[in-house]
Short mmCIF file of C-alpha atoms in Angstrom, two decimals:
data_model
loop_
_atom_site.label_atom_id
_atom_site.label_comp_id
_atom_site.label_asym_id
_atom_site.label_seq_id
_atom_site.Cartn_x
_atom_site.Cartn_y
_atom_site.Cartn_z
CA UNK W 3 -11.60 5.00 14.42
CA UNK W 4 -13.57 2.69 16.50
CA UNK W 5 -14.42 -0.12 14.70
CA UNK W 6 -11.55 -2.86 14.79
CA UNK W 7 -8.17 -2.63 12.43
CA UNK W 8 -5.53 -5.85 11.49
CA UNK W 9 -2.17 -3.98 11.76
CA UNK W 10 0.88 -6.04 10.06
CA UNK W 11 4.07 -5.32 10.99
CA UNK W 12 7.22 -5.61 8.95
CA UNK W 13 10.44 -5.71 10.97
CA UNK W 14 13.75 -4.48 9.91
CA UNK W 15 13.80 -0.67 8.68
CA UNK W 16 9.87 -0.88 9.35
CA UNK W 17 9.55 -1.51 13.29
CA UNK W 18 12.49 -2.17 14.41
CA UNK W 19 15.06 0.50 14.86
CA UNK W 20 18.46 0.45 13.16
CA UNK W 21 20.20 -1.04 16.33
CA UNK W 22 17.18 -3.68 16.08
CA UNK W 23 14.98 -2.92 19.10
CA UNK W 24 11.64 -1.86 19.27
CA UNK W 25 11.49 2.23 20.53
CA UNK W 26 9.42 2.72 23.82
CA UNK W 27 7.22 5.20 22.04
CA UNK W 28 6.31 2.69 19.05
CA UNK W 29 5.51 -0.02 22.10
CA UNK W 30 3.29 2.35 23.86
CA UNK W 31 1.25 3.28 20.76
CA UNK W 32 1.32 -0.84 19.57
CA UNK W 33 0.03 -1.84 23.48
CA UNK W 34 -2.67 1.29 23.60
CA UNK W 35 -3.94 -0.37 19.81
CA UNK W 36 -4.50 -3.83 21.29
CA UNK W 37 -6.62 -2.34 24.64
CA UNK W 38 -8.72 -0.29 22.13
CA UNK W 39 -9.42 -4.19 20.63
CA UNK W 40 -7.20 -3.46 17.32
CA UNK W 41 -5.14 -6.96 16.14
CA UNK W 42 -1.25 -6.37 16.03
CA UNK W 43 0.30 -9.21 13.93
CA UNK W 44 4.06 -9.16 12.72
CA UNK W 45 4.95 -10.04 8.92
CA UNK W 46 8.72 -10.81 7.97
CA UNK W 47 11.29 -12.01 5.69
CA UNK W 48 12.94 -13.12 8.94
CA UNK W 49 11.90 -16.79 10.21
CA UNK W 50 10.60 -17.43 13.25
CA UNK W 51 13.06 -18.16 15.33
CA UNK W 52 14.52 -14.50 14.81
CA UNK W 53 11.18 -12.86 15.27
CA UNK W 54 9.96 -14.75 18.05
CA UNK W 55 11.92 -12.33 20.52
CA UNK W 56 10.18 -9.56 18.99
CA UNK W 57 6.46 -11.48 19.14
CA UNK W 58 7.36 -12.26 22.58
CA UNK W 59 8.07 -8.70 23.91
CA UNK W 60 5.14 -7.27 22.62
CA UNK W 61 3.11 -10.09 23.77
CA UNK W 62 1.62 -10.70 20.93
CA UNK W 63 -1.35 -13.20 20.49
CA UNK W 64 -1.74 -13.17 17.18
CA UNK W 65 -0.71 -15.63 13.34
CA UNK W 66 2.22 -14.77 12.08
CA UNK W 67 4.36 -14.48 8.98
CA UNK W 68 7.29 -15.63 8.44
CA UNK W 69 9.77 -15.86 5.43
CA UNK W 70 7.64 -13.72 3.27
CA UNK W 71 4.53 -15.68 3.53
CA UNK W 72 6.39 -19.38 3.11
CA UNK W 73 5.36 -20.30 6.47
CA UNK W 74 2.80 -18.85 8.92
CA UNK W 75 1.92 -19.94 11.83
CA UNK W 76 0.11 -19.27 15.39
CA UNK W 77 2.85 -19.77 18.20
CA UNK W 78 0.28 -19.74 21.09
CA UNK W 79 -2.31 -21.73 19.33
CA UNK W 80 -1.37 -24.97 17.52
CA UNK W 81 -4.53 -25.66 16.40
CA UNK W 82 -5.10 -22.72 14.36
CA UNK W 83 -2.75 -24.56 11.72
CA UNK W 84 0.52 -24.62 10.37
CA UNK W 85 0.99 -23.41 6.57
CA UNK W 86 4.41 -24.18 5.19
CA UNK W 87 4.82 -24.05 1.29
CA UNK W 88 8.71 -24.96 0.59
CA UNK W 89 10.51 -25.09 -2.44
CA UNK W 90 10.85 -28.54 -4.44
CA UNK W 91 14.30 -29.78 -3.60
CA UNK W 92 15.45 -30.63 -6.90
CA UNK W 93 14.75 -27.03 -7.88
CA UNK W 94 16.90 -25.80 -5.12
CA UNK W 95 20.00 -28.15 -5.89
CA UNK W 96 19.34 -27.15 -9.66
CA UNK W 97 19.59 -23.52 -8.78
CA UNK W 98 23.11 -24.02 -6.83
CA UNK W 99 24.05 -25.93 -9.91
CA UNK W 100 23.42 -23.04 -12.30
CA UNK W 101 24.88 -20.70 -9.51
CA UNK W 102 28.50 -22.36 -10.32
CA UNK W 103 28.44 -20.44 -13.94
CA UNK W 104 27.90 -17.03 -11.83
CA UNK W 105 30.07 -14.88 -9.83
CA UNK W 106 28.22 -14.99 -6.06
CA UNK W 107 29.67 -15.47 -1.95
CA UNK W 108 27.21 -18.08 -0.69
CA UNK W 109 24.34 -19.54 -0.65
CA UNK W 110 22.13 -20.39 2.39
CA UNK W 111 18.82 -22.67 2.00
CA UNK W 112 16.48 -23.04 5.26
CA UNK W 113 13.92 -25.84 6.22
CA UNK W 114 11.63 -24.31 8.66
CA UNK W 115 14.78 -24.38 11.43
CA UNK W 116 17.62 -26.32 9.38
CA UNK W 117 20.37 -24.15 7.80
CA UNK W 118 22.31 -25.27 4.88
CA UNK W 119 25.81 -22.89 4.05
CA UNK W 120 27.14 -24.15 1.32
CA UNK W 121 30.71 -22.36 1.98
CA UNK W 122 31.67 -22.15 5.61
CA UNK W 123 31.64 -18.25 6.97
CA UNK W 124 32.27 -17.31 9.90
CA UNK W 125 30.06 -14.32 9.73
CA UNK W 126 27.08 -16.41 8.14
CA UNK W 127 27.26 -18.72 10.97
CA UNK W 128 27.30 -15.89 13.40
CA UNK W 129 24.04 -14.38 11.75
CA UNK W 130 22.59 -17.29 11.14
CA UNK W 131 22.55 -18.72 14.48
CA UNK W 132 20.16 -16.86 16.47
CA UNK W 133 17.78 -18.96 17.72
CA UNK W 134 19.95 -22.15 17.79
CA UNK W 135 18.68 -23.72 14.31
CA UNK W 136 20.64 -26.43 13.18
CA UNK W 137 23.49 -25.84 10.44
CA UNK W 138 25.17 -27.56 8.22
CA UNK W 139 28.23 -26.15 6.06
CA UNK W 140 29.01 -27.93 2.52
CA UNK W 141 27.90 -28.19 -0.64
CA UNK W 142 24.01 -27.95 -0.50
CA UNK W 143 23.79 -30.21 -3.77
CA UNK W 144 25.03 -32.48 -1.51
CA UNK W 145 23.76 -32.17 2.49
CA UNK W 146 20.39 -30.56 1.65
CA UNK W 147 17.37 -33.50 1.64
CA UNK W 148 14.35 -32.07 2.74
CA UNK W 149 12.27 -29.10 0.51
CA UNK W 150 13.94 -25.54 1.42
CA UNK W 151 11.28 -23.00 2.69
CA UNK W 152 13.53 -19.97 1.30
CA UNK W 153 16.99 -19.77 -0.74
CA UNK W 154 19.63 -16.98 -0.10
CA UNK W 155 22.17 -16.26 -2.81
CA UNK W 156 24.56 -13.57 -1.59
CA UNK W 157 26.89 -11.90 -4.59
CA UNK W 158 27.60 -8.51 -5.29
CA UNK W 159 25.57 -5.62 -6.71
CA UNK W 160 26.84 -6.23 -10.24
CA UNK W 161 26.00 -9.74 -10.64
CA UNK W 162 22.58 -9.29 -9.01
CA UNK W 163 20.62 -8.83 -12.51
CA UNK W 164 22.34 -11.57 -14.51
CA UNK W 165 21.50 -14.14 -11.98
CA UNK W 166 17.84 -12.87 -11.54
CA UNK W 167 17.71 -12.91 -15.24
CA UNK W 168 18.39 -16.88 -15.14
CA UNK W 169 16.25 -17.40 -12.32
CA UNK W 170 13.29 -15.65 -14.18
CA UNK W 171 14.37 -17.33 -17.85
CA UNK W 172 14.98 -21.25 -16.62
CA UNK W 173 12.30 -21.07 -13.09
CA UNK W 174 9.58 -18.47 -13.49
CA UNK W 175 6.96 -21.08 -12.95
CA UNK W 176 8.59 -22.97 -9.44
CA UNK W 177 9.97 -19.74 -8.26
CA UNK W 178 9.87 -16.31 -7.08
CA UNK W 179 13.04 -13.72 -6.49
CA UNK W 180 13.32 -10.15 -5.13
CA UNK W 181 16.79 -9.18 -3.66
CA UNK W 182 17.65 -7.07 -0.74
CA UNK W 183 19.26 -3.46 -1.02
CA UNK W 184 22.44 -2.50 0.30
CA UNK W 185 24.30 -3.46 2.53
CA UNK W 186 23.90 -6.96 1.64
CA UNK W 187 22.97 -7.99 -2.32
CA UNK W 188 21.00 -11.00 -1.72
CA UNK W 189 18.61 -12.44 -3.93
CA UNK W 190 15.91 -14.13 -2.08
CA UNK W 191 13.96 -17.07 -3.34
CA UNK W 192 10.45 -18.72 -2.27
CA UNK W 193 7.75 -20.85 -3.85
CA UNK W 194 6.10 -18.84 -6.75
CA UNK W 195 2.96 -17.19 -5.55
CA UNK W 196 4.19 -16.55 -1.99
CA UNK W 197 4.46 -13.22 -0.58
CA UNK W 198 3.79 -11.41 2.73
CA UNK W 199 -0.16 -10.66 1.48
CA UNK W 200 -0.74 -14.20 1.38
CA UNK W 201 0.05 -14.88 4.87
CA UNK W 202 -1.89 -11.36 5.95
CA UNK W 203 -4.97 -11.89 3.75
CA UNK W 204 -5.15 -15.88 5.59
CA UNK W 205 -5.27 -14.00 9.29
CA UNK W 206 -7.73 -11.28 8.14
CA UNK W 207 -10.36 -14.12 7.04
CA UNK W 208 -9.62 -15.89 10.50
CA UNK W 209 -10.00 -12.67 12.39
CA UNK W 210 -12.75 -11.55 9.59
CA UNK W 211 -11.08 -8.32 8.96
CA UNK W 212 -11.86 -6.64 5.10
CA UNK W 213 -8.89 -5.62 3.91
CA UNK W 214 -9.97 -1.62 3.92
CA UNK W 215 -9.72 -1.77 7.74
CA UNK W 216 -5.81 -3.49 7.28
CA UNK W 217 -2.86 -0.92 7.78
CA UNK W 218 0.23 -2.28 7.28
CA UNK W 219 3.37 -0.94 7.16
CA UNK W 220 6.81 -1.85 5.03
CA UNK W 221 10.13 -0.36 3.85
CA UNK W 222 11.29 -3.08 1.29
CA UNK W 223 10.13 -4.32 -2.15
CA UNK W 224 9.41 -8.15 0.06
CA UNK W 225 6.57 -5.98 1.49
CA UNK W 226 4.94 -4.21 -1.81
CA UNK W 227 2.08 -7.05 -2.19
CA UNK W 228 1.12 -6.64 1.65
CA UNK W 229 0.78 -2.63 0.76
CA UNK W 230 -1.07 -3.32 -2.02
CA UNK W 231 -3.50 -5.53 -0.33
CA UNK W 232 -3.97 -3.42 2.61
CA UNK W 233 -6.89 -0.30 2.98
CA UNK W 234 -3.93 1.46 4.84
CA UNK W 235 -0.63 0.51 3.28
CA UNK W 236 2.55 2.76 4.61
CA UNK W 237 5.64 3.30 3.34
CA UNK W 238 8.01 4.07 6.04
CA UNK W 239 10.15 7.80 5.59
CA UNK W 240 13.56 5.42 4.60
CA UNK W 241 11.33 3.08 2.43
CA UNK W 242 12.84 2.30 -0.94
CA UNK W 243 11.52 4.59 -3.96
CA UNK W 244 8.97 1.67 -5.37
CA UNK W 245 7.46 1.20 -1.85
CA UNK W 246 6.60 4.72 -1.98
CA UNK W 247 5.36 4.66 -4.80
CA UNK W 248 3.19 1.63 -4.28
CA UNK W 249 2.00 2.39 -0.62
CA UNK W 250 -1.10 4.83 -0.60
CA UNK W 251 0.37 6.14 2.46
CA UNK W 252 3.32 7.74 4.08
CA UNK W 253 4.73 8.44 8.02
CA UNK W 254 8.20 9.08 9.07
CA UNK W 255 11.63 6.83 9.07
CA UNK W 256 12.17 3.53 11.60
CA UNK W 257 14.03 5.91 13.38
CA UNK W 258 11.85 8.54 14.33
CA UNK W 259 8.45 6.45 15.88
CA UNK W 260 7.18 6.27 12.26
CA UNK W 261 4.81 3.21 12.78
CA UNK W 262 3.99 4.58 16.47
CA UNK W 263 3.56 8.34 15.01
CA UNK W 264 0.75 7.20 12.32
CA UNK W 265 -1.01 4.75 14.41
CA UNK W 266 -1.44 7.11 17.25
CA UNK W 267 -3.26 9.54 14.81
CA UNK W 268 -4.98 7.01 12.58
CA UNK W 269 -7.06 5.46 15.37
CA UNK W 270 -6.64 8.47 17.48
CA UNK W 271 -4.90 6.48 20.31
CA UNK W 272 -3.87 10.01 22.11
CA UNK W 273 -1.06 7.81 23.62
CA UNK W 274 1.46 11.59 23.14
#
């Protein structure tokens, strides 16, 4: 495949093994990609500041996306603009207020680098602190002023449906959900109409790249609209059963060089 691809990355349990680094096969195949003039872009849940290690080790060059398409961004080029799309704050406070009829552990709300825990954990703030953002613990009805780019309500795998039933029933229209599979239930929330695609689709018109010549690859259901939209959308081996079905293609798990594996044959990179 000569002519040039956009390849979006998810991170965890896409390219990122489970102990969180990036295999040196996967690297070789990602670095051989960009020589051949292919564009290597990263797409997360995660925000910035816990990608940026990743962006940096691969020396990337490229937009990013961050929070599932609620802010993207180009680190190395400021002028290529900044696209943040936050929550209304009233809507957040109202959803911690409705939260306090539910059974759920915590909720965390983020602005950009700001992080609000509304009950102090010491494993929250642990998690929560790479990249030195600023946090605040206490009642987010109270401390949180500015417009959250994502919400985080963390609760247990029974209680995940009745609270994503209210979310859908009282804020369909301000909001969209998904939650996260084990070993954390979270439910995550962004501005309604947001999702990884949206973020991918604005760098392929920048780097005029049709979306039959995107491959992108995912594991979770925060990545089913960037499958969709992509020519080449891959569901990795340990994806979840919807992401297989919804991805038009397959390749091995996170831990076994699956992103590296199908790259290396798909634009015949003969890096192994």
């Amino acid at each position: 495949m000569a002519e040039k691809h956009l390849i979006a990355l998810d991170l965890d349990g896409t390219l990122l093994k489970n102990d969180k680094t990036i295999s040196k096969k996967t690297k070789e195949v990602i670095q051989k990609a960009r020589e051949n003039g292919h564009i290597v872009m990263i797409a997360t849940g995660r925000p910035f500041r816990s990608s940026e290690m990743y962006y940096r080790e691969m020396n990337l060059d490229t937009p990013i996306v961050n929070f599932n398409g609620a802010f993207v961004h180009h680190p190395k080029d400021p002028n290529w603009g900044i696209y943040h799309s936050p929550l209304e704050v009233n809507t957040a406070k109202d959803i911690v207020e409705a939260c306090s009829s539910f059974q759920f552990h915590n909720i965390i709300a983020e602005v950009i680098d700001d992080v609000y825990i509304h009950y102090h954990d010491e494993k929250l703030l642990d998690i929560f602190s790479l990249g030195n953002p600023n946090i605040t613990t206490g009642d987010i009805r109270n401390f949180l002023k500015a417009s959250p780019t994502s919400m985080l309500i963390h609760t247990d795998e029974e209680h995940v449906k009745t609270i994503r039933d209210h979310l859908s029933a009282v804020h369909a229209e301000v909001i969209d959900h998904r939650s996260w599979a084990a070993p954390f239930h979270v439910i995550e929330i962004v501005k309604t109409g947001l999702n990884k695609a949206v973020g991918l689709k604005r760098a392929a018109d920048y780097f005029q790249i049709p979306s039959e010549r995107i491959i992108a690859f995912g594991d979770e259901d925060n990545d089913l609209e960037m499958l969709d939209y992509a020519g080449f959308g891959v569901a990795m081996g340990n994806a979840i059963d919807l992401v297989k079905t919804t991805a038009n293609e397959s390749t091995l798990t996170n831990e076994e060089d699956g992103v590296g594996i199908y790259l290396n044959e798909l634009l015949n990179l003969k890096v192994f």
